[in-house]
Amino acid sequence: MKLQILIPQYKETEDIIKPLLDSIEIQQNIDLVNDVGVIIVNDGTDIHLSKEFLEGYSYQIEYHLNEHKGVSATRNACLDHATADYVMFCDADDMFYNACGLYIIFREFDSGFDSFTSVFVEETRDPATKQPVYINHDMDSTFVHGKVHRRQFLIDNNIRWNDNLTIHEDSYFNCLCQRLAKQLKHCPSPFYLWRWRDASVCRHDPKYILKTYNNMLDSNTALIEQFLSRDRKEDAMFYATSMIYDAYFTMNKDEWLNQENKEYRYATERRFKEYWLKYKQLHDETPLQLKNQVIMTLKNRMYMEGMILESLTFNEWIKQVETII
């Protein structure tokens, strides 16, 4: 089998997962029966997919029931069941963007790759009208969407999801893949749709990032420790420096300066102090040229996200953080 699509299922019902499975069924110019399979692992809930429902598709679907361990552990369980040459992780409430998605992936198999990333489409809502809006996401290391990996590459390099991470867990896995891959490909054509779902907390809660930035620090910490354990100090330096300046610029956004959100800011800066003291040496050892590249990339992104001007210099902010109790 050439490709298996790996899907963790928690509380997603048949109605929610059906668009994804339907979007696989309509894929064109590939052998669905022999070359494509789906593995779904239930993460310890009593919302089970029926045998009749799963047997309604022409391609092979494996369904496994696990005890509840969280999304990362469930993705690892999917991977442990996989046997195909390549694997692709999909969320149960997403779908393929068009009927040529798998064809786009399959045409790259002949030349081969370790990891394959693509532009993907996000379905969101206009804040004023609530009408659907579709946004293209270019090269990123944050989201699981639109990425395919050679299974043996993951095995040989012991790349797995971190079981302890359940929020912002994607970047840990993706960054490992992208840094360790010897053959990395990128596709500028979108074939994956990150669907809108009203029940999705990360999409409709305007304070989601305020509430979960500490989880980003946790994910980044796990990533840095992985690189250090693999004797890849340059990668550790890059991601530590990137996270440090990301936190600095983030704290200069209006929502973080708003007194209404001061409790979120305090909790985040208190966690960041721990992070800073742990990785200050990595930051200080990072070459100035690399620091400047990181800063300019982040500045451009932050300005696009609404940051106007830093209220404090970096050194002033760090001194403040170091005094937090």
Tab-separated table of C-alpha atoms in Angstrom:
chain	number	residue	atom	x	y	z
A	1	MET	CA	0.000	0.000	0.000
A	2	LYS	CA	1.328	3.423	-0.916
A	3	LEU	CA	-0.483	5.735	1.503
A	4	GLN	CA	-2.426	5.438	4.730
A	5	ILE	CA	-4.380	8.381	6.146
A	6	LEU	CA	-4.214	8.419	9.941
A	7	ILE	CA	-7.160	9.910	11.839
A	8	PRO	CA	-7.565	10.315	15.609
A	9	GLN	CA	-11.206	10.273	16.688
A	10	TYR	CA	-12.372	11.655	20.021
A	11	LYS	CA	-15.950	12.930	20.101
A	12	GLU	CA	-16.435	13.232	16.354
A	13	THR	CA	-19.618	11.499	15.223
A	14	GLU	CA	-20.223	9.788	11.887
A	15	ASP	CA	-21.794	13.010	10.569
A	16	ILE	CA	-18.649	14.966	11.417
A	17	ILE	CA	-16.129	12.504	9.980
A	18	LYS	CA	-18.206	11.690	6.878
A	19	PRO	CA	-17.041	14.712	4.795
A	20	LEU	CA	-13.416	13.608	5.215
A	21	LEU	CA	-14.111	10.006	4.242
A	22	ASP	CA	-16.340	11.170	1.367
A	23	SER	CA	-13.587	13.477	0.115
A	24	ILE	CA	-11.224	10.491	-0.002
A	25	GLU	CA	-13.804	8.402	-1.877
A	26	ILE	CA	-14.007	10.907	-4.758
A	27	GLN	CA	-10.237	11.206	-5.353
A	28	GLN	CA	-9.361	10.892	-9.028
A	29	ASN	CA	-6.721	9.088	-11.084
A	30	ILE	CA	-5.469	6.811	-8.277
A	31	ASP	CA	-6.166	3.207	-7.242
A	32	LEU	CA	-8.153	3.708	-4.043
A	33	VAL	CA	-8.704	0.004	-3.450
A	34	ASN	CA	-5.058	-1.094	-3.613
A	35	ASP	CA	-3.013	2.021	-2.890
A	36	VAL	CA	-4.926	3.931	-0.193
A	37	GLY	CA	-6.008	3.003	3.296
A	38	VAL	CA	-7.399	4.787	6.339
A	39	ILE	CA	-6.642	4.082	9.993
A	40	ILE	CA	-8.946	5.581	12.620
A	41	VAL	CA	-8.178	5.259	16.333
A	42	ASN	CA	-10.846	6.113	18.887
A	43	ASP	CA	-9.325	7.965	21.849
A	44	GLY	CA	-11.261	6.258	24.610
A	45	THR	CA	-14.762	7.638	24.058
A	46	ASP	CA	-18.091	5.854	23.714
A	47	ILE	CA	-18.817	7.566	20.376
A	48	HIS	CA	-18.031	4.640	18.094
A	49	LEU	CA	-18.222	4.500	14.307
A	50	SER	CA	-20.438	1.660	13.110
A	51	LYS	CA	-19.232	-1.215	10.986
A	52	GLU	CA	-21.966	-0.468	8.423
A	53	PHE	CA	-20.800	3.138	8.118
A	54	LEU	CA	-17.129	2.258	7.635
A	55	GLU	CA	-17.879	-0.530	5.152
A	56	GLY	CA	-19.680	1.948	2.915
A	57	TYR	CA	-16.397	3.078	1.350
A	58	SER	CA	-14.439	1.395	-1.424
A	59	TYR	CA	-11.053	1.752	0.254
A	60	GLN	CA	-9.806	-0.132	3.315
A	61	ILE	CA	-10.602	1.384	6.727
A	62	GLU	CA	-9.141	0.020	9.965
A	63	TYR	CA	-10.885	1.071	13.174
A	64	HIS	CA	-9.265	0.643	16.582
A	65	LEU	CA	-10.543	1.436	20.069
A	66	ASN	CA	-7.989	2.759	22.557
A	67	GLU	CA	-8.098	4.006	26.109
A	68	HIS	CA	-8.133	7.793	26.451
A	69	LYS	CA	-4.606	9.205	26.208
A	70	GLY	CA	-4.978	12.429	24.209
A	71	VAL	CA	-4.476	13.456	20.613
A	72	SER	CA	-0.703	12.943	20.410
A	73	ALA	CA	-0.776	9.443	21.874
A	74	THR	CA	-3.695	8.584	19.586
A	75	ARG	CA	-1.767	9.726	16.522
A	76	ASN	CA	1.131	7.543	17.678
A	77	ALA	CA	-1.289	4.621	17.953
A	78	CYS	CA	-2.399	5.290	14.367
A	79	LEU	CA	1.230	5.298	13.281
A	80	ASP	CA	1.933	2.034	15.090
A	81	HIS	CA	-0.870	0.356	13.107
A	82	ALA	CA	0.365	1.745	9.772
A	83	THR	CA	2.122	-0.421	7.181
A	84	ALA	CA	2.041	1.785	4.058
A	85	ASP	CA	5.071	3.427	2.460
A	86	TYR	CA	3.767	6.903	3.340
A	87	VAL	CA	1.450	8.293	6.016
A	88	MET	CA	-0.628	11.439	6.312
A	89	PHE	CA	-2.195	12.695	9.542
A	90	CYS	CA	-5.661	14.241	9.165
A	91	ASP	CA	-8.070	15.625	11.739
A	92	ALA	CA	-11.468	13.944	11.785
A	93	ASP	CA	-13.369	17.177	11.122
A	94	ASP	CA	-11.357	18.262	8.054
A	95	MET	CA	-11.461	17.107	4.429
A	96	PHE	CA	-9.601	17.175	1.143
A	97	TYR	CA	-10.011	20.471	-0.697
A	98	ASN	CA	-10.426	18.980	-4.161
A	99	ALA	CA	-10.685	15.662	-5.989
A	100	CYS	CA	-7.051	15.766	-7.144
A	101	GLY	CA	-5.495	15.954	-3.683
A	102	LEU	CA	-4.182	12.404	-3.548
A	103	TYR	CA	-3.096	12.580	-7.191
A	104	ILE	CA	-0.927	15.599	-6.284
A	105	ILE	CA	0.657	13.562	-3.486
A	106	PHE	CA	1.037	10.366	-5.523
A	107	ARG	CA	2.862	12.072	-8.387
A	108	GLU	CA	5.709	12.841	-5.934
A	109	PHE	CA	6.120	9.213	-4.844
A	110	ASP	CA	8.237	8.224	-7.873
A	111	SER	CA	11.056	10.611	-6.962
A	112	GLY	CA	10.432	10.064	-3.247
A	113	PHE	CA	10.649	12.285	-0.182
A	114	ASP	CA	11.010	12.114	3.560
A	115	SER	CA	8.486	14.839	4.324
A	116	PHE	CA	6.119	16.715	2.052
A	117	THR	CA	4.371	19.950	3.009
A	118	SER	CA	1.778	21.961	1.154
A	119	VAL	CA	-0.248	25.116	1.116
A	120	PHE	CA	-3.594	24.407	2.768
A	121	VAL	CA	-6.897	26.268	2.980
A	122	GLU	CA	-8.512	27.439	6.202
A	123	GLU	CA	-12.268	27.864	6.329
A	124	THR	CA	-13.158	30.641	8.754
A	125	ARG	CA	-15.934	33.169	9.274
A	126	ASP	CA	-16.175	36.892	8.604
A	127	PRO	CA	-16.497	38.475	12.085
A	128	ALA	CA	-19.211	40.909	10.933
A	129	THR	CA	-21.322	38.884	8.504
A	130	LYS	CA	-20.494	35.346	9.734
A	131	GLN	CA	-20.172	34.307	6.101
A	132	PRO	CA	-17.542	31.696	5.134
A	133	VAL	CA	-14.081	33.012	4.250
A	134	TYR	CA	-11.271	30.895	2.826
A	135	ILE	CA	-7.623	31.686	3.555
A	136	ASN	CA	-4.514	30.100	2.034
A	137	HIS	CA	-1.790	29.132	4.500
A	138	ASP	CA	1.662	29.038	2.938
A	139	MET	CA	4.711	27.213	4.304
A	140	ASP	CA	4.254	26.657	8.027
A	141	SER	CA	5.514	24.432	10.827
A	142	THR	CA	2.540	24.878	13.139
A	143	PHE	CA	-0.345	22.879	11.721
A	144	VAL	CA	-0.630	19.170	10.962
A	145	HIS	CA	-2.632	19.963	7.810
A	146	GLY	CA	-1.400	19.087	4.340
A	147	LYS	CA	1.721	17.133	5.312
A	148	VAL	CA	2.816	13.633	4.264
A	149	HIS	CA	5.743	11.583	5.585
A	150	ARG	CA	7.645	8.498	4.504
A	151	ARG	CA	6.876	5.987	7.236
A	152	GLN	CA	10.347	4.435	7.330
A	153	PHE	CA	11.878	7.915	7.703
A	154	LEU	CA	9.797	8.417	10.847
A	155	ILE	CA	10.816	5.000	12.189
A	156	ASP	CA	14.521	5.354	11.384
A	157	ASN	CA	14.695	8.752	13.077
A	158	ASN	CA	12.415	7.823	15.994
A	159	ILE	CA	10.062	10.714	15.185
A	160	ARG	CA	6.862	10.436	17.162
A	161	TRP	CA	4.265	12.739	18.622
A	162	ASN	CA	4.999	13.800	22.186
A	163	ASP	CA	2.361	12.083	24.336
A	164	ASN	CA	2.523	14.894	26.916
A	165	LEU	CA	1.496	17.575	24.416
A	166	THR	CA	-2.197	18.011	23.605
A	167	ILE	CA	-2.331	21.735	22.679
A	168	HIS	CA	-0.022	23.254	20.025
A	169	GLU	CA	1.382	19.761	19.680
A	170	ASP	CA	1.655	20.003	15.888
A	171	SER	CA	4.733	22.231	15.781
A	172	TYR	CA	6.799	19.779	17.852
A	173	PHE	CA	6.237	16.955	15.362
A	174	ASN	CA	6.396	19.102	12.227
A	175	CYS	CA	9.634	20.859	13.172
A	176	LEU	CA	11.313	17.549	13.925
A	177	CYS	CA	10.272	16.208	10.526
A	178	GLN	CA	11.363	19.292	8.628
A	179	ARG	CA	14.753	19.557	10.349
A	180	LEU	CA	15.608	15.857	10.156
A	181	ALA	CA	14.374	15.263	6.605
A	182	LYS	CA	17.106	14.874	4.025
A	183	GLN	CA	14.565	15.150	1.222
A	184	LEU	CA	11.920	17.775	1.974
A	185	LYS	CA	9.388	18.827	-0.650
A	186	HIS	CA	6.856	21.639	-0.707
A	187	CYS	CA	3.716	21.844	-2.828
A	188	PRO	CA	2.289	25.302	-3.686
A	189	SER	CA	-1.075	23.809	-4.662
A	190	PRO	CA	-3.599	23.419	-1.821
A	191	PHE	CA	-5.358	20.081	-1.441
A	192	TYR	CA	-6.333	20.099	2.264
A	193	LEU	CA	-9.166	22.041	3.890
A	194	TRP	CA	-9.089	22.957	7.568
A	195	ARG	CA	-12.838	23.025	8.008
A	196	TRP	CA	-14.728	25.415	10.254
A	197	ARG	CA	-16.577	23.830	13.142
A	198	ASP	CA	-18.579	25.841	15.677
A	199	ALA	CA	-17.522	23.493	18.467
A	200	SER	CA	-13.828	24.134	17.835
A	201	VAL	CA	-12.519	26.173	20.786
A	202	CYS	CA	-9.371	27.330	19.017
A	203	ARG	CA	-11.426	28.896	16.216
A	204	HIS	CA	-14.197	30.795	17.991
A	205	ASP	CA	-12.590	31.799	21.300
A	206	PRO	CA	-10.952	35.205	20.727
A	207	LYS	CA	-8.748	34.637	23.771
A	208	TYR	CA	-7.534	31.200	22.741
A	209	ILE	CA	-3.911	32.292	22.222
A	210	LEU	CA	-3.973	34.300	25.458
A	211	LYS	CA	-5.086	31.169	27.273
A	212	THR	CA	-2.730	28.725	25.574
A	213	TYR	CA	0.515	30.593	24.875
A	214	ASN	CA	2.068	28.683	27.778
A	215	ASN	CA	1.307	25.498	25.842
A	216	MET	CA	3.360	26.876	22.957
A	217	LEU	CA	6.242	27.322	25.391
A	218	ASP	CA	5.754	23.730	26.579
A	219	SER	CA	5.767	22.423	23.004
A	220	ASN	CA	8.852	24.447	22.129
A	221	THR	CA	10.611	23.264	25.292
A	222	ALA	CA	9.996	19.630	24.342
A	223	LEU	CA	11.315	20.354	20.837
A	224	ILE	CA	14.516	21.984	22.097
A	225	GLU	CA	15.153	19.110	24.490
A	226	GLN	CA	14.735	16.692	21.572
A	227	PHE	CA	17.314	18.541	19.494
A	228	LEU	CA	19.749	18.716	22.402
A	229	SER	CA	19.337	14.988	23.059
A	230	ARG	CA	20.106	14.382	19.372
A	231	ASP	CA	23.245	16.564	19.562
A	232	ARG	CA	21.718	19.163	17.227
A	233	LYS	CA	22.599	22.301	19.134
A	234	GLU	CA	22.231	24.653	16.143
A	235	ASP	CA	18.606	23.603	15.740
A	236	ALA	CA	18.040	24.053	19.467
A	237	MET	CA	19.545	27.545	19.284
A	238	PHE	CA	17.343	28.504	16.339
A	239	TYR	CA	14.081	27.386	17.950
A	240	ALA	CA	14.949	28.829	21.371
A	241	THR	CA	15.825	32.204	19.860
A	242	SER	CA	12.716	32.151	17.677
A	243	MET	CA	10.477	31.426	20.667
A	244	ILE	CA	12.121	34.111	22.809
A	245	TYR	CA	11.582	36.846	20.233
A	246	ASP	CA	8.127	35.531	19.367
A	247	ALA	CA	7.182	35.967	23.032
A	248	TYR	CA	8.672	39.472	23.115
A	249	PHE	CA	6.775	40.705	20.073
A	250	THR	CA	3.599	38.896	21.133
A	251	MET	CA	3.629	40.734	24.467
A	252	ASN	CA	3.601	43.996	22.484
A	253	LYS	CA	0.296	43.240	20.771
A	254	ASP	CA	-2.747	45.248	21.847
A	255	GLU	CA	-4.588	42.313	23.379
A	256	TRP	CA	-1.630	41.532	25.638
A	257	LEU	CA	-1.264	45.186	26.676
A	258	ASN	CA	-4.983	45.447	27.453
A	259	GLN	CA	-5.504	45.555	31.222
A	260	GLU	CA	-8.535	43.330	30.787
A	261	ASN	CA	-6.093	40.510	29.969
A	262	LYS	CA	-3.470	41.262	32.619
A	263	GLU	CA	-3.965	37.882	34.328
A	264	TYR	CA	-3.142	36.048	31.090
A	265	ARG	CA	-0.094	38.233	30.580
A	266	TYR	CA	1.161	37.648	34.120
A	267	ALA	CA	0.730	33.871	33.835
A	268	THR	CA	2.505	33.838	30.468
A	269	GLU	CA	5.399	36.051	31.522
A	270	ARG	CA	5.841	34.010	34.681
A	271	ARG	CA	6.100	30.835	32.590
A	272	PHE	CA	8.369	32.645	30.138
A	273	LYS	CA	10.757	33.580	32.958
A	274	GLU	CA	11.319	29.879	33.582
A	275	TYR	CA	11.822	29.336	29.854
A	276	TRP	CA	14.242	32.293	29.562
A	277	LEU	CA	16.408	31.200	32.470
A	278	LYS	CA	16.600	27.707	31.012
A	279	TYR	CA	17.551	28.759	27.480
A	280	LYS	CA	19.231	32.144	27.953
A	281	GLN	CA	22.599	30.610	27.158
A	282	LEU	CA	21.326	29.193	23.864
A	283	HIS	CA	20.014	32.670	22.984
A	284	ASP	CA	23.291	34.339	23.908
A	285	GLU	CA	25.299	31.853	21.829
A	286	THR	CA	23.135	32.330	18.739
A	287	PRO	CA	25.094	34.181	16.013
A	288	LEU	CA	24.020	37.793	15.525
A	289	GLN	CA	23.202	37.244	11.846
A	290	LEU	CA	20.762	34.460	12.716
A	291	LYS	CA	19.199	36.563	15.482
A	292	ASN	CA	18.640	39.407	13.038
A	293	GLN	CA	17.044	37.053	10.513
A	294	VAL	CA	14.698	35.703	13.186
A	295	ILE	CA	13.820	39.222	14.378
A	296	MET	CA	13.054	40.566	10.908
A	297	THR	CA	10.916	37.548	9.995
A	298	LEU	CA	8.932	37.845	13.229
A	299	LYS	CA	8.585	41.628	12.946
A	300	ASN	CA	7.085	41.336	9.487
A	301	ARG	CA	4.633	38.702	10.703
A	302	MET	CA	3.707	40.609	13.845
A	303	TYR	CA	3.066	43.837	11.945
A	304	MET	CA	0.705	41.915	9.675
A	305	GLU	CA	-1.047	40.622	12.801
A	306	GLY	CA	-1.582	44.092	14.192
A	307	MET	CA	1.477	44.974	16.290
A	308	ILE	CA	2.293	48.653	15.690
A	309	LEU	CA	5.310	49.513	17.843
A	310	GLU	CA	7.135	47.844	20.695
A	311	SER	CA	6.263	49.465	24.027
A	312	LEU	CA	9.541	48.312	25.584
A	313	THR	CA	12.902	47.331	24.146
A	314	PHE	CA	13.783	43.665	24.304
A	315	ASN	CA	16.328	44.204	27.081
A	316	GLU	CA	13.857	46.280	29.104
A	317	TRP	CA	11.218	43.593	28.812
A	318	ILE	CA	13.649	40.828	29.799
A	319	LYS	CA	14.639	42.783	32.919
A	320	GLN	CA	10.963	43.072	33.847
A	321	VAL	CA	10.375	39.381	33.288
A	322	GLU	CA	13.340	38.439	35.471
A	323	THR	CA	11.792	40.271	38.455
A	324	ILE	CA	8.464	38.422	38.243
A	325	ILE	CA	7.676	36.344	41.325
